[in-house]
Amino acid sequence: MISKAVHGSDTLGALRYLFGPGKANEHTDPHIVASWDGFAPDPGRRPSATLEQLRDALDLHVVQYGRKINNHVYHRMIRADPSDRILSDDDWAAIARRVMAAAGIAPNGDEDACRWVAVRHADNHVHILATVVRADLTQARLRGDQYRVEAELTKIEREYGLKDLSDTRTREYRDAIPKRATGKELHKAQRLGQEGTDRDRLRTAVRQALAGAVDEEEFTARLTAKGVLLAVRRAPSGDVTGYKFALPTGDDSGPIWFSGSKLASDLTQPKIQARFALGVDEPAFPTPDPQTWSADGRHRASTTIEHAYPAFDDDQDAARAEAVIRGGLEVLYTLAATSPTLSRKELHQAARALEYTRIAHTRAAGADLRAMRSAARELLYAGPATGRGEDGTAAATILTSLVLLAIVIAKWHAAQGHRHQADAAHTAADHLRAAYTRHAAKPIAHLTLEGRLLPKPDHDRQADAVRRTLPADQATRLLAENNWAALAATLAHAEAAGHNPTTLLTNAAGRRELATADSPAAVLTWRIRRDAHLPTPAPTATPDELRTRAALSRTATRYTTPAMTTTTPPHGPPAPPVPSNNGRSGR
C-alpha cells in the first residue's frame, strides 16, 4: 500500500472533491466507511445528510479553538497495489483506524482525539479527511507521521496478505530514486497532452546534457543546446553554491524552476562538481575515418560494459555496484541521444527504469565509474548512428551487453532483498530487449540464412567447436536454438578471416552472464563479430535468391549420381562468399 498526506485549509472544498464525480468521473459510489465516532453524517448514503453538515461536524474543534490555524485540514490517501485483492468496506474501516492511530490523529483509547472520516469512492483506495484540533483544544502532534504510517502499513500488508512494499519505505530507497512529480504536475501534463511532466522531461534533459560531459563549460553548453535554462546560485564570495533548471514555457506564466535536488539526489551542484573532478578518459578512435567511429564507439563501449559485470559478484560491495549503475545510466542516456528514432523511446524508458535501481548513501567506486563514464563520452564523440549497416550490428552488440547488465543488476538487488529495485532492473531489460529486436532483426535474419546454407562439413566443424568449448548443458541448449545458424555463419566468417573459432568462443563465453541470456547464441554471435572485427552481415544474394539456391541444392542432391558427387557437394552449393573485410580486420 502507498499513502501520502497533504494539508489544506478548506474542509468543504476537500469534501466536495471526495463526494463528487472526480476530475474524470472516476469516483463511483462515494461513501463513508469509518469515522471518529461511527456516527458522522454520510452525504453519500443518506440523502438527508449534506456536505455542509459534515463540514461543520469535522470543524467543530477548529471553530472552538478560536484562533486562526494554517492548514487545519489533514488529507491522507491510502491506495492498495493493483495486484492486491479488493478489500471490503470493513477491511478499509479497520485499516483507516490503524492509520489514524499511527499518524497521531486519533491514538487508540484517546477520547480527545481529532475528528476524521474515511471516504471510499473506488475499489482500491480510501481518502481520510481530518481536522488537526483535538477535543481538548490542542493541536495533534503530527511530526514524523509519514514514517509511523508506513511502519503500520507494513504490518497491515503482512496481516492482510497484500503486496509487501516495505523495501520502498527505507531512507536509502527514498534518497536514491528520482523525485516524483506532484499530483498537480501530473494533471498539468495530462491536460496539455504531454508524454511526461515538466519535472520528468527536465530531469531527462539534464541527464542527457551531463552524460559524457567533461566539465561545467561543456555541460552548460549542452544544456543551452537542449533549450534548458540554467540559473546559478552564488555565495557572497562568488563561489557557486547551487543550480536551478527550467524548461521554457512559451507563455506569460514564465518557466518553472527546479533545483537539482528536486530532480534527483545526484543532480545537485556539489554532486555534479564531484563528478567533473573524477574525470573521464578522452576517446581515441583507431581509424581516421569518422564514418566508422559510430560503430567503433558502440563496440568498445559494449566491451567496457561486459568488463563491469563482476561488480555485481557476491563478494563485491555496494560501492562498485553503484558505480556501474550510475555509469550505466550515462551510457544509456548518451546511447539514446545518438541512436536512430526507431529505438530512442525504448532507450529513454530503459534509462528511467534504471534510475530506480540506484543505491543511496554509497560512495561509488571511482575506477568503475570513470570507466563507464568514459564509455559514455566515447559514444558521444562517436556521433549519431544511422541504424543501418555497420551501425545496426554495433547497436545490436551494445544492446545485448546492456540487457545482460540490467539482468545482473536485477539479480544483485534481488539477493539484497530489494524487490522494487530488482523489478525496475527487469523493466529496463524489457525495454532494452525491445530496442535490440529493432536493430538485430535484419542482420540476424541474413546470418541465419547463411548459416542454413553452410555445407554440412563446415556446419559440423562449428558445432564441434561449440561442444569442445562450452559445458555440455550450455552447448546442447545453444545448438538447439533458432539463432544457432547465425552463430554458425559467424564462426565460418571468422574462420575464413583467419581466426580460430575455438579461441573466439572461449573468449566470448568467458565474459560471463551467458547462462542468463535469452539467447546465448545471439550473445556469442555479436561478441564474436565484434572481437574478430567482422563486417556487417550482408549476403551478396537477396533472401529470395538464397532460398531458391537452397531449394535447387536440395533438388540437385536428390537426383545426383555417384559420379557427380566428386564435383557437386551433396548438401548444397558452397555458402555465399564472405563479404570483404574492407581493411577493418586490424582495427
Coordinates of C-alpha atoms in Angstrom, one line a residue:
M1 CA 0.0 0.0 0.0
I2 CA 1.1 3.6 -0.6
S3 CA 0.0 6.5 1.4
K4 CA 0.6 10.2 1.3
A5 CA -0.7 13.2 3.3
V6 CA -1.4 16.7 2.2
H7 CA -2.5 19.7 4.2
G8 CA -5.1 22.4 3.4
S9 CA -7.4 24.9 4.9
D10 CA -10.7 24.3 3.0
T11 CA -12.7 21.4 4.6
L12 CA -15.7 21.9 2.4
G13 CA -13.7 22.0 -0.8
A14 CA -12.0 18.8 0.1
L15 CA -15.3 17.1 0.9
R16 CA -16.8 18.3 -2.4
Y17 CA -13.9 16.6 -4.2
L18 CA -14.3 13.3 -2.2
F19 CA -18.0 13.0 -2.7
G20 CA -18.0 14.5 -6.2
P21 CA -17.6 12.8 -9.6
G22 CA -13.8 13.3 -9.7
K23 CA -11.7 15.0 -12.3
A24 CA -12.5 12.4 -14.9
N25 CA -15.8 10.9 -13.5
E26 CA -13.6 8.2 -11.8
H27 CA -15.4 8.4 -8.4
T28 CA -18.2 5.8 -8.0
D29 CA -20.4 5.3 -5.0
P30 CA -18.6 7.7 -2.6
H31 CA -19.5 6.8 1.0
I32 CA -18.0 6.9 4.5
V33 CA -16.6 3.6 5.7
A34 CA -15.3 4.8 9.1
S35 CA -15.3 8.0 11.2
W36 CA -14.1 9.3 14.6
D37 CA -17.2 8.1 16.4
G38 CA -19.0 5.9 13.8
F39 CA -21.9 8.3 13.5
A40 CA -20.7 11.0 11.1
P41 CA -23.3 12.2 8.6
D42 CA -22.7 10.4 5.3
P43 CA -23.8 12.5 2.2
G44 CA -23.0 9.5 0.0
R45 CA -25.5 7.2 1.6
R46 CA -28.0 9.4 3.5
P47 CA -29.9 11.8 1.2
S48 CA -30.7 14.0 4.2
A49 CA -27.0 14.5 5.1
T50 CA -25.3 17.4 3.5
L51 CA -21.6 18.3 2.9
E52 CA -22.1 21.4 5.0
Q53 CA -23.3 19.3 7.9
L54 CA -20.3 17.0 7.6
R55 CA -18.0 20.0 7.3
D56 CA -19.5 21.6 10.5
A57 CA -19.0 18.3 12.4
L58 CA -15.4 18.0 11.4
D59 CA -14.6 21.7 12.0
L60 CA -16.2 21.8 15.5
H61 CA -13.0 21.9 17.5
V62 CA -11.3 24.2 14.9
V63 CA -14.1 26.7 15.5
Q64 CA -13.9 26.3 19.3
Y65 CA -10.1 26.8 19.1
G66 CA -10.9 30.5 18.4
R67 CA -7.6 31.3 16.7
K68 CA -6.6 31.0 13.0
I69 CA -4.8 27.8 12.2
N70 CA -2.9 27.4 8.9
N71 CA -3.7 24.2 7.1
H72 CA -6.0 22.7 9.6
V73 CA -7.2 20.0 7.2
Y74 CA -5.2 16.7 7.1
H75 CA -6.0 14.7 4.0
R76 CA -4.4 11.3 3.6
M77 CA -4.9 8.8 0.8
I78 CA -4.2 5.1 1.2
R79 CA -4.0 3.0 -2.0
A80 CA -3.6 -0.7 -2.5
D81 CA -1.3 -2.2 -5.1
P82 CA -3.1 -3.1 -8.4
S83 CA -2.2 -6.7 -7.8
D84 CA -3.9 -6.8 -4.4
R85 CA -7.3 -8.3 -3.9
I86 CA -10.3 -6.0 -3.5
L87 CA -10.8 -5.2 0.2
S88 CA -14.3 -4.8 1.8
D89 CA -15.6 -1.7 3.5
D90 CA -15.0 -3.3 6.8
D91 CA -11.4 -4.0 5.9
W92 CA -10.8 -0.4 4.8
A93 CA -12.5 0.8 8.0
A94 CA -10.1 -1.2 10.2
I95 CA -7.1 0.0 8.1
A96 CA -8.2 3.6 8.4
R97 CA -8.5 3.4 12.2
R98 CA -5.0 1.9 12.4
V99 CA -3.5 4.5 10.1
M100 CA -5.2 7.4 12.1
A101 CA -3.8 6.0 15.3
A102 CA -0.3 5.7 13.8
A103 CA -0.4 9.2 12.3
G104 CA -1.3 10.8 15.7
I105 CA -4.7 12.0 14.6
A106 CA -6.7 9.5 16.7
P107 CA -4.4 7.4 19.0
N108 CA -6.0 4.3 20.4
G109 CA -8.1 5.0 23.5
D110 CA -7.7 8.8 23.2
E111 CA -11.1 10.3 24.0
D112 CA -9.8 13.8 23.0
A113 CA -8.6 12.7 19.6
C114 CA -9.2 14.7 16.4
R115 CA -12.3 14.2 14.2
W116 CA -11.9 12.3 10.9
V117 CA -13.8 10.4 8.2
A118 CA -12.6 7.8 5.7
V119 CA -14.3 8.0 2.3
R120 CA -14.3 5.3 -0.3
H121 CA -15.1 6.1 -3.9
A122 CA -13.1 3.3 -5.7
D123 CA -12.2 -0.3 -5.1
N124 CA -8.5 0.1 -4.4
H125 CA -8.2 3.2 -2.2
V126 CA -9.7 5.4 0.5
H127 CA -9.3 9.0 1.4
I128 CA -9.1 10.1 5.1
L129 CA -10.0 13.7 5.9
A130 CA -9.3 15.0 9.4
T131 CA -9.0 18.3 11.2
V132 CA -6.0 18.7 13.4
V133 CA -7.5 20.3 16.5
R134 CA -8.3 17.8 19.3
A135 CA -11.3 17.9 21.7
D136 CA -9.0 19.4 24.4
L137 CA -8.3 22.3 22.0
T138 CA -4.7 21.4 21.4
Q139 CA -3.2 20.5 18.0
A140 CA -2.3 17.0 17.1
R141 CA 1.3 16.1 17.1
L142 CA 2.0 15.0 13.6
R143 CA 5.8 15.3 13.3
G144 CA 7.1 12.1 11.7
D145 CA 3.6 10.9 10.9
Q146 CA 4.7 9.5 7.5
Y147 CA 7.3 7.2 9.0
R148 CA 4.8 5.9 11.6
V149 CA 2.1 5.4 9.0
E150 CA 4.4 3.5 6.7
A151 CA 5.6 1.2 9.5
E152 CA 1.9 0.4 10.3
L153 CA 1.2 -0.2 6.6
T154 CA 4.0 -2.8 6.5
K155 CA 2.2 -4.7 9.3
I156 CA -1.1 -4.3 7.5
E157 CA 0.3 -5.7 4.3
R158 CA 1.6 -8.8 6.0
E159 CA -1.6 -9.4 8.1
Y160 CA -3.9 -9.0 5.1
G161 CA -1.7 -10.8 2.6
L162 CA -1.2 -7.8 0.4
K163 CA 1.9 -6.9 -1.6
D164 CA 4.7 -6.1 0.7
L165 CA 6.2 -2.7 -0.2
S166 CA 8.4 -2.4 2.9
D167 CA 11.6 -2.2 0.8
T168 CA 10.3 1.1 -0.7
R169 CA 10.0 2.7 2.8
T170 CA 13.6 2.8 3.7
R171 CA 15.6 6.1 3.7
E172 CA 18.0 4.5 1.2
Y173 CA 15.2 3.9 -1.3
R174 CA 13.7 7.3 -0.9
D175 CA 17.0 9.1 -1.4
A176 CA 18.1 7.0 -4.4
I177 CA 15.0 7.2 -6.6
P178 CA 14.2 10.3 -8.7
K179 CA 12.0 12.9 -7.2
R180 CA 8.4 12.1 -8.1
A181 CA 6.1 14.6 -9.8
T182 CA 3.3 16.0 -7.7
G183 CA -0.4 15.4 -8.5
K184 CA -0.6 19.0 -9.8
E185 CA 2.2 18.3 -12.2
L186 CA 0.6 15.1 -13.4
H187 CA -2.7 16.8 -14.1
K188 CA -1.0 19.6 -16.0
A189 CA 0.9 17.1 -18.2
Q190 CA -2.4 15.2 -18.8
R191 CA -4.3 18.4 -19.6
L192 CA -1.6 19.5 -22.1
G193 CA -1.2 16.1 -23.7
Q194 CA 2.4 15.9 -22.7
E195 CA 4.2 12.5 -22.6
G196 CA 5.8 13.3 -19.2
T197 CA 5.6 16.0 -16.6
D198 CA 7.9 19.1 -16.7
R199 CA 9.9 17.6 -13.9
D200 CA 10.5 14.3 -15.7
R201 CA 11.3 15.9 -19.0
L202 CA 13.7 18.3 -17.4
R203 CA 15.4 15.6 -15.5
T204 CA 15.9 13.6 -18.7
A205 CA 17.3 16.7 -20.5
V206 CA 19.7 17.5 -17.7
R207 CA 21.0 13.9 -17.5
Q208 CA 21.5 13.9 -21.3
A209 CA 23.4 17.1 -21.1
L210 CA 25.6 15.7 -18.3
A211 CA 26.2 12.3 -19.8
G212 CA 29.7 12.2 -21.2
A213 CA 30.4 15.9 -20.3
V214 CA 33.9 16.6 -19.1
D215 CA 33.5 19.9 -17.3
E216 CA 31.0 22.6 -16.3
E217 CA 31.5 24.6 -19.5
E218 CA 30.6 21.7 -21.7
F219 CA 27.7 20.8 -19.5
T220 CA 26.3 24.4 -19.7
A221 CA 26.7 24.5 -23.5
R222 CA 24.8 21.2 -23.9
L223 CA 22.0 22.5 -21.6
T224 CA 21.7 25.6 -23.8
A225 CA 21.6 23.4 -27.0
K226 CA 18.7 21.4 -25.5
G227 CA 16.9 24.6 -24.6
V228 CA 17.2 24.1 -20.8
L229 CA 17.5 27.2 -18.7
L230 CA 20.2 27.3 -16.0
A231 CA 20.4 29.6 -13.0
V232 CA 23.5 29.5 -10.8
R233 CA 23.2 30.4 -7.2
R234 CA 26.4 32.1 -5.8
A235 CA 27.6 32.9 -2.3
P236 CA 28.8 36.5 -1.5
S237 CA 32.3 35.3 -2.2
G238 CA 31.2 34.5 -5.8
D239 CA 31.5 30.7 -5.3
V240 CA 28.8 28.6 -7.0
T241 CA 26.5 27.0 -4.3
G242 CA 23.7 25.6 -6.4
Y243 CA 22.0 25.0 -9.7
K244 CA 18.4 25.6 -10.8
F245 CA 17.0 24.3 -14.1
A246 CA 13.8 25.0 -16.1
L247 CA 12.2 24.4 -19.4
P248 CA 10.9 27.4 -21.3
T249 CA 7.1 27.6 -21.3
G250 CA 6.5 29.9 -24.2
D251 CA 3.7 31.8 -22.4
D252 CA 3.3 34.6 -19.8
S253 CA 3.4 32.2 -16.9
G254 CA 7.2 32.0 -17.1
P255 CA 9.5 29.0 -16.5
I256 CA 9.0 26.7 -13.5
W257 CA 12.4 26.2 -11.8
F258 CA 13.6 23.1 -10.1
S259 CA 16.7 22.9 -8.0
G260 CA 18.9 19.9 -8.8
S261 CA 17.9 18.2 -5.5
K262 CA 14.2 18.4 -6.7
L263 CA 15.1 16.4 -9.8
A264 CA 17.4 13.7 -8.3
S265 CA 19.8 13.4 -5.4
D266 CA 22.8 13.2 -7.8
L267 CA 21.9 16.3 -9.8
T268 CA 22.8 18.8 -7.1
Q269 CA 25.7 21.3 -7.8
P270 CA 28.1 19.6 -5.3
K271 CA 27.4 16.1 -6.8
I272 CA 27.8 17.4 -10.4
Q273 CA 31.1 19.2 -9.5
A274 CA 32.4 16.0 -7.8
R275 CA 31.5 14.1 -11.0
F276 CA 33.6 16.5 -13.0
A277 CA 36.5 16.2 -10.5
L278 CA 36.6 12.4 -11.1
G279 CA 37.3 13.0 -14.8
V280 CA 36.8 10.8 -17.9
D281 CA 39.2 9.3 -20.5
E282 CA 39.1 11.1 -23.8
P283 CA 38.3 8.8 -26.7
A284 CA 40.9 7.9 -29.3
F285 CA 39.4 6.2 -32.3
P286 CA 41.7 3.7 -34.1
T287 CA 40.7 4.7 -37.6
P288 CA 40.9 8.2 -39.2
D289 CA 37.6 7.8 -41.0
P290 CA 34.8 9.4 -38.9
Q291 CA 32.2 7.3 -40.7
T292 CA 33.5 4.2 -38.8
W293 CA 33.5 5.9 -35.4
S294 CA 29.9 5.4 -34.5
A295 CA 30.2 1.6 -34.8
D296 CA 33.7 1.6 -33.2
G297 CA 32.3 3.6 -30.2
R298 CA 29.5 1.2 -29.7
H299 CA 31.7 -1.9 -30.0
R300 CA 34.2 -0.6 -27.5
A301 CA 31.5 0.6 -25.1
S302 CA 30.0 -2.9 -25.2
T303 CA 33.3 -4.3 -24.1
T304 CA 33.5 -1.8 -21.2
I305 CA 30.0 -2.8 -20.1
E306 CA 30.9 -6.5 -20.1
H307 CA 34.0 -5.9 -18.1
A308 CA 31.8 -4.3 -15.4
Y309 CA 29.7 -7.4 -14.8
P310 CA 32.0 -8.6 -11.9
A311 CA 31.0 -5.5 -9.9
F312 CA 27.8 -7.5 -9.0
D313 CA 29.6 -10.6 -7.7
D314 CA 28.6 -11.8 -4.3
D315 CA 31.9 -10.8 -2.8
Q316 CA 31.7 -7.2 -4.0
D317 CA 30.5 -4.2 -2.0
A318 CA 27.7 -1.7 -2.9
A319 CA 30.3 0.9 -4.0
R320 CA 31.2 -1.0 -7.2
A321 CA 27.5 -1.8 -7.9
E322 CA 26.5 1.9 -7.5
A323 CA 29.4 3.0 -9.7
V324 CA 28.3 0.7 -12.6
I325 CA 24.6 1.7 -12.2
R326 CA 25.4 5.4 -12.3
G327 CA 27.8 4.9 -15.2
G328 CA 25.3 2.7 -17.0
L329 CA 22.8 5.5 -16.8
E330 CA 25.2 7.8 -18.6
V331 CA 25.8 5.2 -21.2
L332 CA 22.1 4.7 -21.8
Y333 CA 21.3 8.4 -22.0
T334 CA 24.1 9.0 -24.4
L335 CA 23.1 6.0 -26.5
A336 CA 19.5 7.3 -26.6
A337 CA 20.7 10.7 -27.8
T338 CA 22.9 9.3 -30.6
S339 CA 20.6 6.4 -31.7
P340 CA 18.1 6.5 -34.6
T341 CA 14.5 7.2 -33.8
L342 CA 13.3 3.6 -34.1
S343 CA 14.9 2.7 -30.7
R344 CA 15.2 6.1 -28.9
K345 CA 11.9 5.9 -27.0
E346 CA 12.8 2.4 -25.6
L347 CA 16.2 3.5 -24.5
H348 CA 14.8 6.5 -22.7
Q349 CA 12.3 4.3 -20.9
A350 CA 15.1 1.8 -20.0
A351 CA 17.1 4.7 -18.6
R352 CA 14.2 6.0 -16.5
A353 CA 13.6 2.5 -15.1
L354 CA 17.3 2.0 -14.3
E355 CA 17.2 5.2 -12.3
Y356 CA 15.2 3.3 -9.7
T357 CA 18.0 0.8 -9.1
R358 CA 20.5 3.3 -7.7
I359 CA 22.0 2.8 -4.2
A360 CA 21.8 5.8 -1.9
H361 CA 24.4 6.8 0.7
T362 CA 27.1 4.9 -1.1
R363 CA 30.3 6.4 -2.5
A364 CA 30.7 5.0 -5.9
A365 CA 33.9 3.2 -6.7
G366 CA 36.0 5.7 -8.7
A367 CA 37.7 3.4 -11.2
D368 CA 34.4 1.6 -12.3
L369 CA 32.6 4.9 -12.5
R370 CA 35.3 6.5 -14.6
A371 CA 35.4 3.6 -17.0
M372 CA 31.6 3.6 -17.6
R373 CA 31.5 7.4 -18.0
S374 CA 34.5 7.2 -20.4
A375 CA 32.4 4.8 -22.5
A376 CA 29.5 7.3 -22.5
R377 CA 31.9 10.0 -23.7
E378 CA 33.2 7.7 -26.4
L379 CA 29.6 7.2 -27.6
L380 CA 29.1 11.0 -27.5
Y381 CA 32.1 11.7 -29.7
A382 CA 31.5 8.8 -32.0
G383 CA 28.5 10.7 -33.2
P384 CA 24.9 9.6 -34.2
A385 CA 24.2 6.3 -35.7
T386 CA 22.0 5.7 -38.7
G387 CA 20.9 2.2 -37.6
R388 CA 21.9 0.7 -41.0
G389 CA 24.9 -1.4 -42.0
E390 CA 27.7 -1.4 -39.5
D391 CA 25.8 0.8 -37.2
G392 CA 23.0 -1.7 -36.9
T393 CA 25.2 -4.6 -35.9
A394 CA 27.1 -2.4 -33.5
A395 CA 23.8 -1.3 -31.9
A396 CA 22.8 -4.9 -31.5
T397 CA 26.1 -5.7 -29.8
I398 CA 25.9 -2.9 -27.2
L399 CA 22.2 -3.5 -26.6
T400 CA 23.0 -7.2 -25.9
S401 CA 25.6 -6.1 -23.4
L402 CA 23.2 -3.6 -21.7
V403 CA 20.4 -6.3 -21.5
L404 CA 22.8 -8.5 -19.6
L405 CA 23.9 -5.6 -17.4
A406 CA 20.2 -5.0 -16.4
I407 CA 19.8 -8.6 -15.6
V408 CA 22.9 -8.8 -13.3
I409 CA 21.7 -5.6 -11.6
A410 CA 18.3 -7.3 -11.0
K411 CA 20.0 -10.4 -9.6
W412 CA 22.1 -8.3 -7.3
H413 CA 19.2 -6.3 -5.9
A414 CA 17.1 -9.5 -5.5
A415 CA 19.9 -11.0 -3.5
Q416 CA 19.9 -7.9 -1.3
G417 CA 16.1 -8.2 -0.7
H418 CA 15.5 -5.0 -2.8
R419 CA 12.4 -6.2 -4.7
H420 CA 11.4 -2.9 -6.2
Q421 CA 14.9 -2.2 -7.5
A422 CA 15.0 -5.7 -9.0
D423 CA 11.7 -5.1 -10.7
A424 CA 12.9 -1.8 -12.1
A425 CA 16.0 -3.5 -13.5
H426 CA 13.8 -6.2 -15.1
T427 CA 11.7 -3.4 -16.6
A428 CA 14.8 -1.8 -18.0
A429 CA 15.9 -5.1 -19.5
D430 CA 12.5 -5.5 -21.2
H431 CA 12.8 -2.0 -22.9
L432 CA 16.4 -2.8 -24.0
R433 CA 15.2 -6.1 -25.5
A434 CA 12.6 -4.3 -27.5
A435 CA 15.3 -1.9 -28.8
Y436 CA 17.6 -4.8 -29.5
T437 CA 15.0 -6.5 -31.6
R438 CA 14.5 -3.5 -33.8
H439 CA 18.2 -3.3 -34.6
A440 CA 19.1 -7.0 -34.7
A441 CA 16.2 -8.4 -36.8
K442 CA 17.6 -7.8 -40.2
P443 CA 21.3 -8.8 -39.6
I444 CA 20.3 -11.9 -37.6
A445 CA 18.0 -12.9 -40.5
H446 CA 20.8 -12.6 -43.0
L447 CA 23.2 -14.6 -40.8
T448 CA 20.5 -17.3 -40.2
L449 CA 20.0 -17.8 -44.0
E450 CA 23.8 -18.1 -44.5
G451 CA 24.1 -20.5 -41.6
R452 CA 21.4 -22.8 -43.0
L453 CA 23.2 -22.9 -46.3
L454 CA 26.6 -23.9 -44.8
P455 CA 27.9 -27.1 -46.3
K456 CA 27.5 -30.0 -43.8
P457 CA 31.2 -30.4 -43.1
D458 CA 31.5 -26.7 -42.3
H459 CA 28.4 -26.8 -40.1
D460 CA 29.6 -29.9 -38.2
R461 CA 33.0 -28.3 -37.7
Q462 CA 31.5 -25.2 -36.0
A463 CA 29.2 -27.4 -33.9
D464 CA 32.2 -29.5 -32.7
A465 CA 33.9 -26.3 -31.7
V466 CA 30.9 -25.3 -29.6
R467 CA 30.9 -28.8 -27.9
R468 CA 34.6 -28.6 -27.2
T469 CA 34.4 -25.1 -25.7
L470 CA 31.2 -24.9 -23.7
P471 CA 29.9 -27.1 -20.9
A472 CA 27.7 -29.9 -22.2
D473 CA 24.4 -28.4 -21.0
Q474 CA 25.2 -25.0 -22.4
A475 CA 26.3 -26.5 -25.7
T476 CA 23.2 -28.6 -26.0
R477 CA 21.0 -25.5 -25.4
L478 CA 22.9 -23.4 -27.8
L479 CA 22.8 -25.9 -30.7
A480 CA 19.1 -26.3 -30.2
E481 CA 18.4 -22.5 -30.6
N482 CA 16.9 -20.8 -33.6
N483 CA 19.9 -18.5 -33.6
W484 CA 22.4 -21.3 -33.8
A485 CA 22.5 -20.9 -37.6
A486 CA 23.5 -17.3 -37.2
L487 CA 26.3 -18.2 -34.8
A488 CA 27.5 -21.0 -37.2
A489 CA 27.7 -18.5 -40.1
T490 CA 29.6 -16.1 -37.8
L491 CA 32.1 -18.7 -36.8
A492 CA 32.5 -19.7 -40.5
H493 CA 33.1 -16.0 -41.4
A494 CA 35.7 -15.7 -38.6
E495 CA 37.4 -18.9 -39.7
A496 CA 37.6 -17.6 -43.3
A497 CA 39.2 -14.4 -42.0
G498 CA 42.0 -16.4 -40.3
H499 CA 40.6 -16.6 -36.8
N500 CA 40.4 -19.8 -34.6
P501 CA 36.7 -20.4 -33.8
T502 CA 37.6 -22.2 -30.6
T503 CA 39.6 -19.3 -29.3
L504 CA 36.9 -16.8 -30.2
L505 CA 34.3 -19.0 -28.5
T506 CA 36.4 -19.4 -25.4
N507 CA 37.0 -15.6 -25.1
A508 CA 33.4 -14.7 -25.8
A509 CA 31.9 -17.2 -23.5
G510 CA 34.3 -16.3 -20.7
R511 CA 32.8 -12.8 -20.5
R512 CA 30.2 -14.0 -18.1
E513 CA 26.4 -14.0 -17.9
L514 CA 25.9 -16.3 -20.9
A515 CA 23.6 -18.5 -18.9
T516 CA 21.3 -15.6 -18.1
A517 CA 20.9 -14.5 -21.7
D518 CA 17.6 -15.1 -23.5
S519 CA 19.6 -16.3 -26.5
P520 CA 23.2 -17.3 -25.7
A521 CA 23.7 -18.0 -29.4
A522 CA 22.8 -14.3 -30.3
V523 CA 25.1 -13.0 -27.5
L524 CA 28.0 -15.1 -28.8
T525 CA 27.3 -14.0 -32.4
W526 CA 27.6 -10.3 -31.6
R527 CA 30.6 -10.7 -29.3
I528 CA 32.5 -12.8 -31.8
R529 CA 31.7 -10.4 -34.7
R530 CA 32.9 -7.5 -32.5
D531 CA 36.1 -9.3 -31.3
A532 CA 37.0 -10.6 -34.7
H533 CA 36.2 -7.2 -36.4
L534 CA 33.8 -8.9 -38.8
P535 CA 31.9 -6.6 -41.2
T536 CA 28.2 -6.3 -41.3
P537 CA 26.4 -9.4 -42.4
A538 CA 25.1 -8.6 -45.8
P539 CA 24.8 -11.6 -48.2
T540 CA 25.7 -10.9 -51.8
A541 CA 22.3 -12.5 -52.8
T542 CA 18.9 -11.4 -51.7
P543 CA 17.0 -13.6 -49.2
D544 CA 14.7 -14.9 -52.0
E545 CA 17.8 -15.8 -54.1
L546 CA 19.3 -17.6 -51.1
R547 CA 16.1 -19.6 -50.6
T548 CA 15.9 -20.5 -54.3
R549 CA 19.6 -21.6 -54.2
A550 CA 18.9 -23.8 -51.1
A551 CA 15.9 -25.4 -52.9
L552 CA 17.9 -26.1 -56.0
S553 CA 20.6 -27.5 -53.8
R554 CA 18.2 -30.0 -52.2
T555 CA 16.8 -30.9 -55.7
A556 CA 20.3 -31.5 -57.1
T557 CA 21.2 -33.6 -54.1
R558 CA 18.1 -35.8 -54.5
Y559 CA 18.9 -36.7 -58.2
T560 CA 22.7 -36.7 -58.0
T561 CA 24.6 -39.8 -59.4
P562 CA 27.7 -41.3 -57.7
A563 CA 29.9 -39.9 -60.4
M564 CA 28.6 -36.4 -59.8
T565 CA 29.4 -36.4 -56.1
T566 CA 33.1 -35.8 -56.8
T567 CA 32.2 -32.3 -58.2
T568 CA 28.8 -31.4 -56.6
P569 CA 28.6 -31.1 -52.8
P570 CA 25.9 -33.5 -51.5
H571 CA 24.5 -30.8 -49.1
G572 CA 24.1 -27.9 -51.4
P573 CA 26.3 -25.3 -53.1
P574 CA 29.0 -23.5 -51.3
A575 CA 28.0 -20.7 -49.0
P576 CA 27.9 -17.2 -50.4
P577 CA 31.3 -15.6 -50.3
V578 CA 32.1 -13.8 -47.1
P579 CA 31.9 -10.0 -47.6
S580 CA 35.1 -8.2 -47.8
N581 CA 36.7 -7.1 -44.6
N582 CA 37.2 -3.6 -46.1
G583 CA 40.5 -3.3 -44.4
R584 CA 38.9 -3.3 -40.9
S585 CA 40.3 -6.5 -39.5
G586 CA 43.2 -4.7 -38.0
R587 CA 41.0 -2.3 -36.0

